[in-house]
Structures are given as C-alpha cells and as structure tokens.
Coordinates of C-alpha atoms in Angstrom, one line a residue:
M2 CA 352.5 204.0 167.3
Q3 CA 353.3 200.7 169.0
R4 CA 355.0 197.9 167.2
A5 CA 353.5 194.4 167.6
R6 CA 355.9 192.2 169.8
G7 CA 357.3 189.2 168.0
S8 CA 356.7 186.6 170.7
S9 CA 354.0 184.1 170.2
R10 CA 353.1 184.7 173.8
R11 CA 352.1 188.2 173.3
R12 CA 350.1 187.2 169.9
L13 CA 348.4 184.4 171.8
R14 CA 347.4 186.8 174.7
S15 CA 346.1 189.4 171.9
R16 CA 344.0 186.9 170.4
A17 CA 342.7 185.7 173.8
R18 CA 341.7 189.2 174.6
C19 CA 339.7 189.5 171.4
R20 CA 337.9 186.4 172.1
A21 CA 337.3 187.1 175.7
A22 CA 335.9 190.6 175.1
A23 CA 332.1 191.1 175.2
P24 CA 330.3 191.0 171.8
L25 CA 331.5 193.9 169.8
T26 CA 329.1 196.2 167.9
A27 CA 330.2 198.1 164.9
A28 CA 330.8 201.8 165.3
T29 CA 329.3 204.6 163.4
A30 CA 330.5 204.7 159.8
V31 CA 330.1 207.4 157.2
T32 CA 331.8 208.7 154.1
G33 CA 332.4 212.1 152.6
V34 CA 333.3 213.6 149.4
T35 CA 334.0 217.2 149.1
A36 CA 336.2 219.5 146.8
A37 CA 339.5 221.0 148.0
T38 CA 339.1 224.8 148.3
A39 CA 341.7 225.5 145.8
A40 CA 341.0 222.5 143.5
T41 CA 340.8 223.4 139.8
A42 CA 339.0 221.6 137.1
A43 CA 342.3 220.3 135.6
T44 CA 343.2 219.0 139.1
A45 CA 339.9 217.1 139.1
V46 CA 340.5 215.5 135.7
A47 CA 343.9 214.5 136.6
A48 CA 342.7 212.9 139.9
A49 CA 340.0 211.0 137.8
A50 CA 342.5 209.7 135.5
V51 CA 344.9 208.4 138.2
A52 CA 342.0 207.1 140.1
S53 CA 340.8 205.1 137.1
A54 CA 344.4 203.7 136.7
D55 CA 344.3 202.6 140.4
N56 CA 341.0 200.7 139.9
P57 CA 340.2 199.4 136.5
G58 CA 337.4 197.5 138.0
G59 CA 334.7 198.5 135.6
G60 CA 332.1 201.2 135.2
G61 CA 332.0 202.0 139.0
A62 CA 335.7 202.9 138.8
V63 CA 335.3 205.7 136.2
E64 CA 332.6 207.5 138.1
G65 CA 334.3 206.6 141.3
A66 CA 337.0 209.1 140.7
A67 CA 334.6 211.8 141.9
G68 CA 333.1 210.1 144.9
G69 CA 332.5 207.2 147.0
G70 CA 332.2 206.0 150.6
T71 CA 334.1 204.7 153.4
A72 CA 333.2 203.0 156.8
G73 CA 335.1 202.4 160.0
G74 CA 334.6 200.2 163.0
L75 CA 335.9 200.8 166.5
A76 CA 335.6 198.5 169.5
E77 CA 336.7 198.5 173.3
D78 CA 339.2 196.0 174.5
A79 CA 338.2 196.3 178.1
A80 CA 340.2 193.5 179.4
A81 CA 343.5 195.0 178.1
G82 CA 342.6 198.6 179.6
N83 CA 343.0 200.0 176.1
F84 CA 340.1 201.4 174.0
M85 CA 339.5 202.9 170.7
R86 CA 336.9 205.5 170.2
H87 CA 335.9 208.3 167.9
S88 CA 337.3 211.6 168.8
N89 CA 334.8 213.9 170.6
I90 CA 336.7 217.0 169.8
M91 CA 334.7 219.8 168.4
V92 CA 335.1 220.1 164.6
D93 CA 334.4 223.4 162.9
V94 CA 332.1 222.5 159.9
G95 CA 333.0 226.0 158.6
K96 CA 336.3 224.4 157.2
W97 CA 334.1 222.8 154.4
P98 CA 333.4 225.7 152.0
I99 CA 329.8 224.7 151.3
F100 CA 328.9 225.5 155.0
T101 CA 329.6 229.1 154.4
L102 CA 326.3 229.2 152.7
L103 CA 324.6 228.9 156.1
S104 CA 323.9 231.7 158.7
P105 CA 325.7 231.5 162.2
Q106 CA 322.3 230.4 163.6
E107 CA 322.1 227.5 161.2
I108 CA 325.7 226.5 161.8
A109 CA 325.1 226.6 165.6
S110 CA 322.0 224.3 165.4
I111 CA 324.2 221.5 163.6
R112 CA 324.8 218.4 165.6
K113 CA 326.0 216.1 162.7
A114 CA 327.0 216.7 159.2
C115 CA 328.0 215.1 156.1
V116 CA 329.5 216.9 152.9
F117 CA 329.5 214.8 149.8
G118 CA 329.3 215.2 146.0
T119 CA 331.9 215.4 143.2
S120 CA 333.2 218.9 144.3
A121 CA 331.8 219.2 147.9
N122 CA 328.5 220.2 146.2
E123 CA 326.1 218.4 148.5
A124 CA 325.6 218.4 152.3
I125 CA 323.4 216.9 154.8
Y126 CA 323.1 218.0 158.5
I127 CA 321.1 217.1 161.6
T128 CA 320.0 219.7 164.2
H129 CA 320.1 219.3 167.9
N130 CA 316.3 219.1 167.5
D131 CA 316.9 216.0 165.2
E132 CA 315.7 217.7 162.2
V133 CA 317.3 216.7 158.8
F134 CA 318.3 219.3 156.2
A135 CA 320.0 218.9 152.8
F136 CA 321.4 221.5 150.4
G137 CA 323.7 221.7 147.2
L138 CA 323.9 220.7 143.7
N139 CA 321.4 217.6 144.0
C140 CA 323.3 215.4 141.4
S141 CA 321.1 212.2 140.7
N142 CA 318.7 213.4 143.2
C143 CA 321.2 212.7 145.9
L144 CA 319.7 215.4 148.3
G145 CA 316.4 213.5 148.6
T146 CA 314.3 216.6 148.5
G147 CA 311.8 215.1 146.1
D148 CA 313.0 217.0 143.0
N149 CA 316.1 217.4 140.9
Q150 CA 316.6 221.0 141.7
S151 CA 319.7 222.4 143.2
T152 CA 319.4 224.6 146.3
I153 CA 321.7 226.9 148.4
V154 CA 319.0 227.2 150.9
P155 CA 318.7 224.0 153.1
K156 CA 315.5 222.0 152.5
K157 CA 314.1 219.9 155.3
L158 CA 313.9 216.1 154.8
E159 CA 310.6 215.4 156.5
A160 CA 310.9 211.7 156.3
L161 CA 314.2 211.5 158.3
C162 CA 313.3 214.1 160.9
G163 CA 313.1 212.5 164.4
K164 CA 314.7 209.4 163.1
K165 CA 318.0 209.7 164.9
I166 CA 320.6 208.9 162.3
S167 CA 323.5 207.0 163.6
S168 CA 325.4 205.9 160.4
L169 CA 325.5 207.4 156.9
S170 CA 327.5 206.6 153.7
Y171 CA 327.4 207.3 150.1
G172 CA 328.6 206.2 146.7
S173 CA 329.9 207.8 143.4
G174 CA 326.5 208.5 141.7
P175 CA 326.1 209.6 144.3
H176 CA 323.6 207.5 146.3
V177 CA 323.1 207.9 150.0
V178 CA 322.4 205.1 152.5
L179 CA 322.0 205.7 156.3
C180 CA 320.6 203.8 159.3
T181 CA 319.0 205.0 162.5
E182 CA 319.2 204.2 166.0
D183 CA 316.1 201.9 165.7
G184 CA 318.1 199.9 163.1
E185 CA 316.1 201.2 160.1
V186 CA 317.9 201.6 156.7
Y187 CA 317.0 204.4 154.2
A188 CA 318.5 205.0 150.7
W189 CA 318.0 207.5 147.9
G190 CA 319.9 209.0 144.8
H191 CA 321.7 207.2 142.0
N192 CA 320.4 203.7 141.3
G193 CA 321.8 202.7 138.0
Y194 CA 323.1 199.3 139.6
S195 CA 320.3 198.7 142.2
Q196 CA 322.5 200.2 145.0
L197 CA 319.5 201.5 146.7
G198 CA 318.4 197.9 147.4
N199 CA 314.8 198.3 146.1
G200 CA 315.1 195.9 143.3
A201 CA 314.8 198.7 140.6
T202 CA 317.2 200.8 138.8
N203 CA 315.5 204.3 138.8
Q204 CA 316.7 207.1 141.0
G205 CA 315.3 207.7 144.3
I206 CA 314.3 211.2 144.8
T207 CA 313.4 210.9 148.5
P208 CA 314.6 208.7 151.3
V209 CA 312.9 205.3 151.1
Q210 CA 313.3 202.5 153.7
V211 CA 315.2 199.6 152.5
C212 CA 313.1 196.6 153.5
T213 CA 314.0 193.3 151.7
N214 CA 315.8 191.1 154.4
L215 CA 316.4 194.1 156.8
L216 CA 313.1 194.6 158.3
I217 CA 313.7 192.0 161.0
K218 CA 317.3 193.4 161.6
R219 CA 318.5 196.1 163.6
V220 CA 321.2 197.7 161.5
V221 CA 324.0 199.5 163.4
E222 CA 326.3 200.4 160.4
V223 CA 326.2 201.1 156.7
A224 CA 329.0 201.5 154.2
C225 CA 329.1 202.3 150.4
G226 CA 331.4 201.7 147.7
S227 CA 331.2 203.4 144.2
H228 CA 328.0 201.7 143.4
H229 CA 327.4 199.0 145.9
S230 CA 326.2 199.1 149.6
M231 CA 326.4 197.2 152.9
A232 CA 324.6 197.0 156.0
L233 CA 325.8 195.3 159.4
S234 CA 323.2 194.2 162.0
A235 CA 323.6 194.3 165.6
D236 CA 323.8 190.5 165.7
G237 CA 326.7 190.5 163.3
D238 CA 325.1 189.5 160.0
L239 CA 326.4 191.5 157.0
Y240 CA 324.3 192.3 153.8
A241 CA 325.4 193.7 150.7
W242 CA 323.8 194.8 147.2
G243 CA 324.2 196.7 144.1
Y244 CA 327.1 196.7 141.5
N245 CA 328.9 193.5 141.5
N246 CA 331.2 193.5 138.5
C247 CA 334.2 192.5 140.6
G248 CA 332.5 190.4 143.2
Q249 CA 332.2 193.3 145.8
V250 CA 328.8 192.1 146.8
G251 CA 330.3 188.7 147.9
S252 CA 327.6 186.4 146.3
G253 CA 330.0 184.3 144.6
S254 CA 329.1 185.6 141.0
T255 CA 329.5 189.1 139.1
A256 CA 325.8 189.4 138.6
N257 CA 324.4 192.7 140.3
Q258 CA 322.5 192.2 143.4
P259 CA 319.2 194.2 143.3
T260 CA 318.1 193.8 147.0
P261 CA 320.2 193.2 150.2
R262 CA 321.6 189.7 150.4
R263 CA 323.3 188.3 153.3
V264 CA 327.1 187.7 152.8
S265 CA 328.0 184.2 154.0
N266 CA 330.6 181.7 152.7
C267 CA 333.6 182.4 154.9
L268 CA 331.6 184.7 157.2
Q269 CA 329.0 182.0 157.9
G270 CA 328.7 181.6 161.7
K271 CA 330.9 184.6 162.3
M272 CA 329.9 187.8 163.9
V273 CA 331.1 190.8 161.9
V274 CA 331.8 193.9 163.9
A275 CA 333.2 196.4 161.4
I276 CA 332.9 197.0 157.7
A277 CA 334.5 199.3 155.0
C278 CA 334.2 199.7 151.2
G279 CA 336.9 200.8 148.8
Q280 CA 335.5 201.7 145.2
T281 CA 334.8 198.2 144.2
S282 CA 336.1 196.2 147.1
S283 CA 334.7 195.2 150.6
M284 CA 336.3 194.5 154.0
A285 CA 335.0 193.1 157.1
V286 CA 336.3 192.4 160.7
V287 CA 334.9 189.7 162.9
N288 CA 334.7 189.7 166.7
N289 CA 337.9 187.8 167.1
G290 CA 339.8 190.3 165.2
E291 CA 340.2 188.3 161.8
V292 CA 339.9 190.3 158.5
Y293 CA 338.0 189.2 155.4
G294 CA 338.2 191.0 152.0
W295 CA 336.5 190.4 148.6
G296 CA 335.8 192.2 145.4
Y297 CA 338.3 194.0 143.2
N298 CA 342.0 193.4 144.0
G299 CA 343.9 194.8 141.1
N300 CA 346.1 196.7 143.5
G301 CA 346.2 194.2 146.3
Q302 CA 343.7 196.3 148.3
L303 CA 342.3 192.9 149.8
G304 CA 345.6 192.1 151.5
L305 CA 345.6 188.5 150.1
G306 CA 349.2 188.5 148.7
N307 CA 347.9 188.5 145.2
N308 CA 346.0 190.8 142.8
G309 CA 343.1 188.4 141.9
N310 CA 339.6 189.5 142.4
Q311 CA 337.6 187.5 145.1
L312 CA 333.9 186.7 144.5
T313 CA 333.5 185.7 148.2
P314 CA 334.9 186.8 151.4
C315 CA 338.5 185.8 152.0
R316 CA 340.4 185.9 155.2
V317 CA 343.6 188.1 155.2
A318 CA 346.0 185.4 156.3
A319 CA 348.9 187.8 156.8
L320 CA 347.2 189.2 159.8
H321 CA 347.0 185.9 161.5
G322 CA 347.7 186.3 165.2
V323 CA 346.7 190.0 165.0
C324 CA 343.5 191.3 166.6
I325 CA 342.1 194.1 164.4
L326 CA 339.7 196.6 165.8
Q327 CA 339.2 199.2 163.1
I328 CA 339.4 199.1 159.3
V329 CA 339.0 201.9 156.7
C330 CA 339.3 201.9 153.0
G331 CA 340.7 204.5 150.7
Y332 CA 340.0 204.4 146.8
A333 CA 342.2 201.5 146.4
H334 CA 344.0 201.0 149.6
T335 CA 343.2 199.7 153.1
L336 CA 344.2 200.7 156.5
A337 CA 343.8 198.4 159.7
L338 CA 344.3 199.1 163.3
S339 CA 345.1 196.4 166.0
D340 CA 344.2 196.1 169.5
E341 CA 347.7 197.0 170.4
G342 CA 347.6 200.4 168.5
V343 CA 349.6 199.1 165.6
L344 CA 348.7 200.4 162.2
Y345 CA 348.9 198.1 159.0
A346 CA 348.3 199.2 155.4
W347 CA 348.1 197.5 151.9
G348 CA 346.9 198.0 148.5
A349 CA 347.5 200.8 146.0
N350 CA 350.2 203.4 146.7
T351 CA 350.4 205.8 143.8
Y352 CA 350.5 208.7 146.0
G353 CA 352.1 207.3 149.0
Q354 CA 348.9 206.5 150.7
L355 CA 350.3 203.5 152.4
G356 CA 353.0 205.5 154.4
T357 CA 355.8 203.1 153.6
G358 CA 358.2 205.7 152.3
N359 CA 357.9 204.7 148.6
K360 CA 355.2 204.4 146.0
S361 CA 355.0 200.6 145.4
N362 CA 351.8 198.8 146.0
Q363 CA 351.7 196.1 148.7
L364 CA 349.8 193.0 148.2
S365 CA 350.0 192.0 151.8
P366 CA 349.6 194.0 155.1
V367 CA 352.8 196.1 156.2
Q368 CA 353.2 197.7 159.6
I369 CA 353.4 201.5 159.3
M370 CA 355.2 203.7 161.7
M371 CA 354.6 207.3 162.8
E372 CA 357.3 210.1 162.2
K373 CA 358.6 209.9 165.7
E374 CA 358.9 206.1 165.7
R375 CA 361.2 206.2 162.6
E376 CA 365.0 206.4 162.4
E377 CA 366.6 205.9 159.0
N378 CA 369.3 203.2 159.0
S379 CA 371.5 204.3 156.2
E380 CA 373.5 201.2 156.0
K381 CA 370.4 199.0 155.5
N382 CA 368.2 201.7 153.9
A383 CA 365.5 200.5 156.3
F384 CA 363.4 201.9 159.1
V385 CA 363.6 200.7 162.7
L386 CA 361.3 201.3 165.6
L387 CA 362.6 203.8 168.2
D388 CA 361.9 202.1 171.6
S389 CA 361.4 205.6 173.3
Y390 CA 358.5 206.3 171.0
N391 CA 356.1 203.2 171.1
E392 CA 353.0 205.4 171.4
M393 CA 349.8 203.7 170.4
V394 CA 347.7 204.8 167.4
V395 CA 343.9 205.0 168.5
E396 CA 342.1 206.0 165.3
I397 CA 342.8 205.7 161.5
A398 CA 341.1 207.4 158.8
A399 CA 340.6 206.9 154.9
C400 CA 337.9 207.6 152.4
H401 CA 337.3 205.7 149.2
S402 CA 336.8 208.9 147.3
A403 CA 340.5 209.9 147.8
H404 CA 344.1 208.8 148.3
I405 CA 345.0 210.2 151.6
S406 CA 345.3 208.6 155.0
A407 CA 345.3 209.8 158.5
A408 CA 345.9 208.6 162.1
R409 CA 345.6 209.9 165.5
T410 CA 347.8 208.8 168.4
Q411 CA 347.0 208.2 172.1
S412 CA 348.4 211.6 173.0
G413 CA 346.3 213.3 170.3
Q414 CA 348.8 213.9 167.8
V415 CA 347.4 213.7 164.2
Y416 CA 349.4 212.3 161.2
M417 CA 348.6 212.4 157.4
W418 CA 350.0 211.0 154.3
G419 CA 349.2 210.2 150.7
Q420 CA 347.8 212.7 148.1
C421 CA 348.0 216.0 150.3
R422 CA 346.7 218.9 148.2
G423 CA 348.4 217.6 145.0
Q424 CA 351.6 216.5 146.8
S425 CA 352.7 212.9 147.5
V426 CA 353.6 212.4 151.1
V427 CA 355.0 209.0 151.2
L428 CA 355.6 208.8 155.1
P429 CA 353.2 209.8 157.8
H430 CA 353.7 213.5 158.5
L431 CA 352.9 215.1 161.9
T432 CA 350.2 217.9 161.6
H433 CA 349.0 220.7 163.9
F434 CA 345.6 219.2 163.9
S435 CA 343.7 217.8 166.8
C436 CA 341.4 215.4 164.9
T437 CA 341.6 213.3 161.7
D438 CA 338.5 215.1 160.2
D439 CA 340.7 218.3 159.7
V440 CA 343.2 216.5 157.6
F441 CA 340.3 215.8 155.1
A442 CA 339.0 219.1 155.3
C443 CA 342.2 220.7 154.6
F444 CA 344.4 218.5 152.6
A445 CA 342.4 215.8 150.9
T446 CA 341.7 216.0 147.0
P447 CA 338.8 216.2 147.0
A448 CA 338.4 217.7 150.5
V449 CA 336.3 215.1 152.0
M450 CA 334.3 214.0 155.2
W451 CA 335.5 210.5 156.0
R452 CA 332.6 209.9 158.5
L453 CA 329.4 211.4 159.7
L454 CA 330.9 214.4 161.5
S455 CA 329.6 214.9 165.0
V456 CA 329.9 218.1 166.6
E457 CA 328.6 217.0 170.0
H458 CA 331.1 217.7 172.6
E459 CA 331.7 218.2 176.3
E460 CA 331.3 221.8 177.5
F461 CA 334.7 223.4 177.0
L462 CA 335.5 227.1 176.6
T463 CA 338.6 228.6 175.1
V464 CA 340.5 231.5 176.9
A465 CA 338.9 233.8 174.5
E466 CA 335.5 232.4 174.8
S467 CA 335.8 232.5 178.6
L468 CA 336.8 236.3 178.5
R469 CA 333.8 236.9 176.5
R470 CA 331.5 235.2 178.7
E471 CA 332.8 237.0 181.8
F472 CA 332.4 240.5 180.3
D473 CA 329.9 242.8 182.4
S474 CA 329.6 239.7 184.9
P475 CA 328.8 240.9 188.4
E476 CA 329.7 237.6 189.8
T477 CA 333.4 237.8 188.9
S478 CA 334.1 241.4 188.4
D479 CA 336.3 243.4 190.8
L480 CA 335.6 247.0 189.4
K481 CA 332.7 248.8 188.0
F482 CA 332.3 251.8 185.7
R483 CA 329.4 254.1 185.9
V484 CA 328.3 255.8 182.8
E485 CA 325.3 257.9 182.5
G486 CA 324.0 256.2 185.8
K487 CA 324.5 252.6 184.4
Y488 CA 327.2 250.1 185.5
I489 CA 329.7 248.1 183.4
H490 CA 331.3 245.2 185.3
V491 CA 334.9 244.4 184.4
H492 CA 338.2 242.8 185.6
K493 CA 341.0 245.0 186.5
A494 CA 343.7 242.5 185.5
V495 CA 342.0 242.1 182.0
L496 CA 342.1 245.9 181.4
K497 CA 345.7 246.2 182.5
I498 CA 346.7 243.4 180.2
R499 CA 344.8 244.8 177.2
C500 CA 345.0 248.5 177.3
E501 CA 348.0 250.8 178.0
H502 CA 345.7 253.5 179.3
F503 CA 344.5 251.2 182.1
R504 CA 347.9 249.9 182.7
T505 CA 349.0 253.3 183.7
M506 CA 345.7 254.3 185.5
F507 CA 346.0 251.3 187.9
Q508 CA 349.3 252.1 189.4
S509 CA 349.6 252.0 193.2
Y510 CA 350.0 255.7 193.4
W511 CA 346.9 256.6 191.4
N512 CA 343.6 257.1 193.2
E513 CA 341.8 255.1 190.6
D514 CA 343.6 252.1 191.8
M515 CA 341.9 252.0 195.1
K516 CA 338.4 252.7 193.8
E517 CA 335.8 250.1 193.2
V518 CA 333.5 252.4 191.0
L519 CA 334.9 254.7 188.4
E520 CA 332.8 257.6 187.0
I521 CA 333.0 258.3 183.3
D522 CA 331.5 261.5 182.1
Q523 CA 333.5 262.1 178.7
F524 CA 331.7 259.4 176.8
S525 CA 328.3 258.0 176.3
Y526 CA 327.2 254.7 177.8
P527 CA 326.9 252.7 174.4
V528 CA 330.4 254.0 173.5
Y529 CA 332.2 253.3 176.6
R530 CA 330.6 249.8 177.0
A531 CA 331.4 248.9 173.4
F532 CA 335.0 250.1 174.2
L533 CA 335.4 247.7 177.2
E534 CA 333.5 244.9 175.4
Y535 CA 336.1 245.2 172.7
L536 CA 339.1 244.6 175.2
Y537 CA 337.3 241.3 176.0
T538 CA 336.3 240.2 172.5
D539 CA 338.4 242.2 169.9
C540 CA 335.0 243.0 168.2
V541 CA 333.0 246.2 167.9
D542 CA 329.3 246.1 167.1
L543 CA 328.1 249.8 167.0
P544 CA 326.1 251.8 164.3
P545 CA 328.2 254.5 162.4
E546 CA 326.8 257.3 164.5
D547 CA 328.1 255.8 167.7
A548 CA 331.4 254.6 166.0
I549 CA 332.2 258.2 165.7
G550 CA 332.3 258.5 169.7
L551 CA 334.2 255.3 169.8
L552 CA 336.8 256.9 167.4
D553 CA 337.1 259.7 169.7
L554 CA 337.7 257.4 172.6
A555 CA 340.2 255.3 170.6
T556 CA 342.1 258.6 169.7
S557 CA 342.1 259.6 173.3
Y558 CA 343.4 256.3 174.7
C559 CA 345.8 255.7 171.7
E560 CA 344.2 252.6 170.5
N561 CA 345.2 252.5 166.9
R562 CA 343.7 249.1 166.0
L563 CA 340.4 250.3 167.5
K564 CA 340.6 253.5 165.5
K565 CA 341.0 251.2 162.3
L566 CA 337.9 249.2 163.3
C567 CA 335.8 252.2 163.8
Q568 CA 336.7 253.7 160.5
H569 CA 335.7 250.4 158.8
I570 CA 332.5 250.5 160.7
I571 CA 331.8 254.3 159.5
K572 CA 332.8 253.6 155.9
R573 CA 330.5 250.7 155.8
G574 CA 327.7 252.6 157.2
I575 CA 328.0 256.0 155.4
T576 CA 324.9 257.4 153.8
V577 CA 323.8 260.7 152.1
E578 CA 322.2 261.6 155.4
N579 CA 325.2 261.2 157.7
A580 CA 328.1 261.7 155.2
F581 CA 328.9 265.3 156.3
S582 CA 328.6 264.4 159.9
L583 CA 331.0 261.4 159.5
L584 CA 333.4 263.8 157.5
S585 CA 333.3 266.4 160.4
A586 CA 334.2 263.5 162.8
A587 CA 337.1 262.3 160.7
V588 CA 338.5 265.7 160.5
R589 CA 338.0 266.3 164.3
Y590 CA 339.7 263.0 165.2
D591 CA 342.6 263.2 162.6
A592 CA 341.5 260.1 160.8
E593 CA 342.9 260.9 157.3
D594 CA 342.0 257.8 155.6
L595 CA 338.4 258.1 156.7
E596 CA 338.3 261.8 155.9
E597 CA 339.4 261.1 152.3
F598 CA 336.8 258.4 152.0
C599 CA 334.0 260.5 153.4
F600 CA 335.1 263.6 151.2
K601 CA 334.9 261.4 148.1
F602 CA 331.7 260.1 149.2
C603 CA 330.3 263.7 149.5
V604 CA 331.6 264.9 146.2
N605 CA 330.3 261.8 144.2
H606 CA 326.8 262.5 145.8
L607 CA 327.3 266.3 146.1
T608 CA 323.7 267.3 145.0
D609 CA 322.0 265.1 147.5
V610 CA 324.3 265.7 150.4
T611 CA 324.0 269.4 150.1
Q612 CA 320.3 269.1 150.7
T613 CA 320.8 267.4 154.2
T614 CA 320.5 269.0 157.4
A615 CA 324.1 267.9 158.4
F616 CA 325.4 270.0 155.6
W617 CA 323.9 273.2 156.7
Q618 CA 325.0 272.6 160.4
M619 CA 328.5 272.1 159.4
D620 CA 330.8 274.8 161.0
G621 CA 332.0 277.7 158.8
P622 CA 335.9 276.9 158.5
L623 CA 335.2 273.3 157.8
L624 CA 332.5 274.1 155.2
K625 CA 334.9 276.5 153.4
E626 CA 337.6 273.9 153.4
F627 CA 335.3 271.3 151.8
I628 CA 334.0 273.9 149.1
A629 CA 337.6 274.7 148.3
K630 CA 338.8 271.3 148.2
A631 CA 335.8 270.1 146.2
S632 CA 336.2 272.9 143.7
K633 CA 339.8 271.7 143.0
C634 CA 338.4 268.4 142.1
G635 CA 336.1 269.9 139.5
A636 CA 333.0 269.2 141.6
F637 CA 331.2 272.5 140.5
R638 CA 331.9 272.3 136.7
N639 CA 328.9 272.0 134.4

C-alpha cells in the first residue's frame, strides 16, 4: 500500500488528475449475505447483538444484523497510468455451501452469482445463456419466484432472462434490487419500508421494474442498505428510496421515501461515480474524487469528525486534497481507496475492522497500511511506513452485513482484517487468497458475497487441467500403447514421473525405451486406458467389474493408491449378483480389506447370493474356505 505524500504539489497533481480524467461511470456493485460454514445459532445471535450495538439507528438495525448490502465503485486514472479494476480471477462458487446443491453441469453454466440471506440461505445465478435462476429459503419472497415456497431446485426467473444483469444488491428483509445493461431497475422481496420503490409496502413476489423517476434514466449501479435502496444513473444522478429513520435517503427529513427521489443538496450539479450503503448510512463519490456521506453516524461511519446523523449529503472534509476512486461500507464502517492506492478507513471498530491495530472507533478517515508496510516503533508505540514496501492497493472490499474488511494489492496479495471467523483481527493480515471474494467466503461471519460474483475469466488452465486435456492426444504424444487393437496416446515423460513401473521400463538399456508403439496383452483396453488416464488425472471411472482388472494391474505395478481407489469402487458397486466374483478377485489380488468387506456382504445376504451363477462358478478351494469361515460366524445357524 502506498502512503500519500505530504507535499501540496502532489496533492494538487492528484486533484488535477481526477478533474482532467474522462467522466467516470460507476462500476458494478453488489452485496452478499451468507452464513459461515461452521457458524452456530449462538454465534448468529451474538453477532446480531453486537451489530445492534454498533448501529442503534432504529428498526433497520435490528434486522440488519442478519443481512444487508454494499456497493463499490472503481474508475480508471488513465493520465496517471494507474487503474483500478475488478479482479477477473476465476472464483469457485463451490466455496459457498449452498452451491453444493447444484450438479456439476449447473455449476459449469454459471456466469455470475450472488449468495444472500440470513444464513447463506438464498442464491441467484446467471448462466452463460443469460438465464436467471434462484433457489434457497425464500424469506420474504426474496427469490422472486412468484410464491413463498423454499426450494433446493433452482427455479428460472423468466422476467429477468435475457436482461443482462450488470449490478445487484440486497437488504436485510431481504429485498433485492438490480439493474441491467440497458439501465432498467428491478426489485422484489421485503417491502415494509417501501424499499422496492413502488410506493407500496406489500412484499414483491416477482421482479418488477422500478419506474418512478427512473424510466428516463439509464441506471448503471445499485446499492442497498438494511431497508433503503439507491440507484446511480450513467449521467451521475443519484436516487434513493425506502427506510429513512436516520436520514439515509438524503431527503432532508426522516420520513420514509416510497419512490425513487433524486439526492441533491450538496450533490446538486455534481456527477456521482460511486455509491455504497452501510446498514442505515449512505456514501457517494463524485467525479473529482470528493466523498459525501449521510444517514446514521453513531459510530462515525460518515467520516465527518462527529457522530451526529446527517439528513442530507455532507462532504468528508478530512479527505480534502485526496482523490477517492472506490468506496465500500461494512455494517457500520467505511473504507475508501485513493487514486494513489492509499486506503482510508473510519467508523465502527468493535472487531478491528478498520485495521488500525486497536478497537477504537474513528470519527474521521485514517490511513491504513498493509502488513509489509508496518514496522512497530517501540519508543513511540506507533506505526511508520517502510519505504521499501510502498505497493499500491488496487481493490477494497466490505459488506454491510458483516464486520470484515479486505484489500488486494497491485502484486495480487490479499489482506483481511476485522471479524474473521469469530476472531478479532485488528491489523491487515496477509492471506493465501488471490481475490477478495475468497476472504468473505471463508472468513466472514456470516460468510458473504460482497459483490455480484463474476466467473468470466480469460482462458487459463492449471498444470493439472493441462495434463488432463493432453491425455490420449495424438497431436502432442510421443508414445502409443496398442491394446486389443486400439491405440492410447501418451507422453513418456509423464509416465516416468508418475509411475515407478514406467520409470524403470524407459531406461536406455531397455528395448521399450526405443519403441514408439508398445503392445499390451495382459489387460483389457478399458482397464489399461483407465490406468493411463489415472496417471494424468488421479481419478478412476470404471464399473466394479472392470475395477477388478484394474486392481490386478495396480497390484502388478505396485500402485498402492490405485489399489485403494479400486477397492473403493468395488465396495461402492457391490451387489448380490457380483458379490462372489468380487470376493474371489479380492482373494486373488491379496486385497485383505476388500476381501473382508465382500465376505461380510455375502454372509449378510447369504440366501440370495447362493442362488447366483457366480456362487456356483466359484472354484472348489475358495468355496470350501468361504463355507468354513461363514460357519464360524454362525451363518448356518437356524
């Protein structure tokens, strides 16, 4: 992370870059609420209690402990040669437990996704064909399926299919708000405070377009607080509606706002480029890098130097001279990122979510430094910047349903701090993750998606994936096996690396090392192909009957792990019809564990298995041994 220089020249240059840059558009924003995999009911209750203490802003704060929304804006600073952008690293949606309900084919179809709900109980995803599906608990009709029924089978949201969703956020009810690439806004779910913007307070059971004051606007970003919503248009106008007990709608009063209303006052004539919502607070960044906040401020989350609520937007004066590009809100804290890659934080700090090294709230922005940038000064008990580690931060992350923060640096390092799986981490901690999304999936309480998760990425294969793809590839192979008249294309180097049998075979003094085609007659084609594929993939996909032959091969080649895999396949596929055949194979290949398993199966199903052909085809010595062993177990007692 890079510290902002103190000279007025650099600050003036920074401001000049912001003003000279082309008009900025708000980047995609989203929020996510999920439950930590290991979270217990007691943990959830405790989190709600602390959350309520962090934000005594009214009715929204109580429910907000279980949900909410966040928004983030990113912009390019072309003149300076620096740019902030969302990571295009592939993220595994399987890290969120709810997605284990989907088949591999369904997972592979996902292009974008959002997990939300009080305990990771709801999810929406968009496929590569731009179809939209939802599944989960359906609290407050937040799935938009047209009914109040929960479902573990994804249901298609016909009203949104083909709409090209670009930004999505949600609140605590929960309610869901999204916008499309065409600028249309849709909302559904909880509506007790008119947070759907339709002028009513009844729940929305299906996605309905938000029309008032927005039909003539192309909305590019949405954000939700606990029970209020905001929408940012392409021309920089900001609209807000819903719950307004603390002034979070910015209308100048505390009356709820039933339909979208333009936020003006100090924002009049300014172009907003990024927005974010805390539980009952709102933040905005304008195109010259200035930051404005309004709503609840009991923990200093507006950064104004006091803890008084604001009914209209108020400029964060402490950031004068700093050009902010991205802003995100936690439950009751705020993070902001400057064009120079400097991170600022303010607001609630109960769990260390500000990263200051303590748990004291901050009423004004303070600069936060990453782990490699800190050096403890024991005499002054302060932290000073190490000049050798002035790396820029390029992305920050927070979600108003949680008390955790994350940041990614220019080199791709990801840091986290705050409430990390129940622990309070008061300083940015370097993780092994490659994207900030993983921090929320693995350490947030509840585990959250802080934005609409995109799985679009550049074509990239890991070493394992590359090996898998090249198995039996004539284009790259340098060796062929011929089994039962069929060829299997392989790579000699891979075989030598993966298997001691081949490492020995392909020595310069062995004839096999000079051949381009090797004949195999000891094993069947399916068995030998499965063995070679295993060397490339570590996986075996064979029926139990063929797994017997592979078990024979594994025994011959001294592949102990493969033997265990074969035994597992056989155990999983044992039936009355093949039990004695599998028992015979286990004895023949000296697989003691499998032999015992098959023997017990045969004894437990003795009447049925003795009627099979395999039983009567068993050789005499083995049959006598089975009968003797079964009698000792009492299998023939009346």
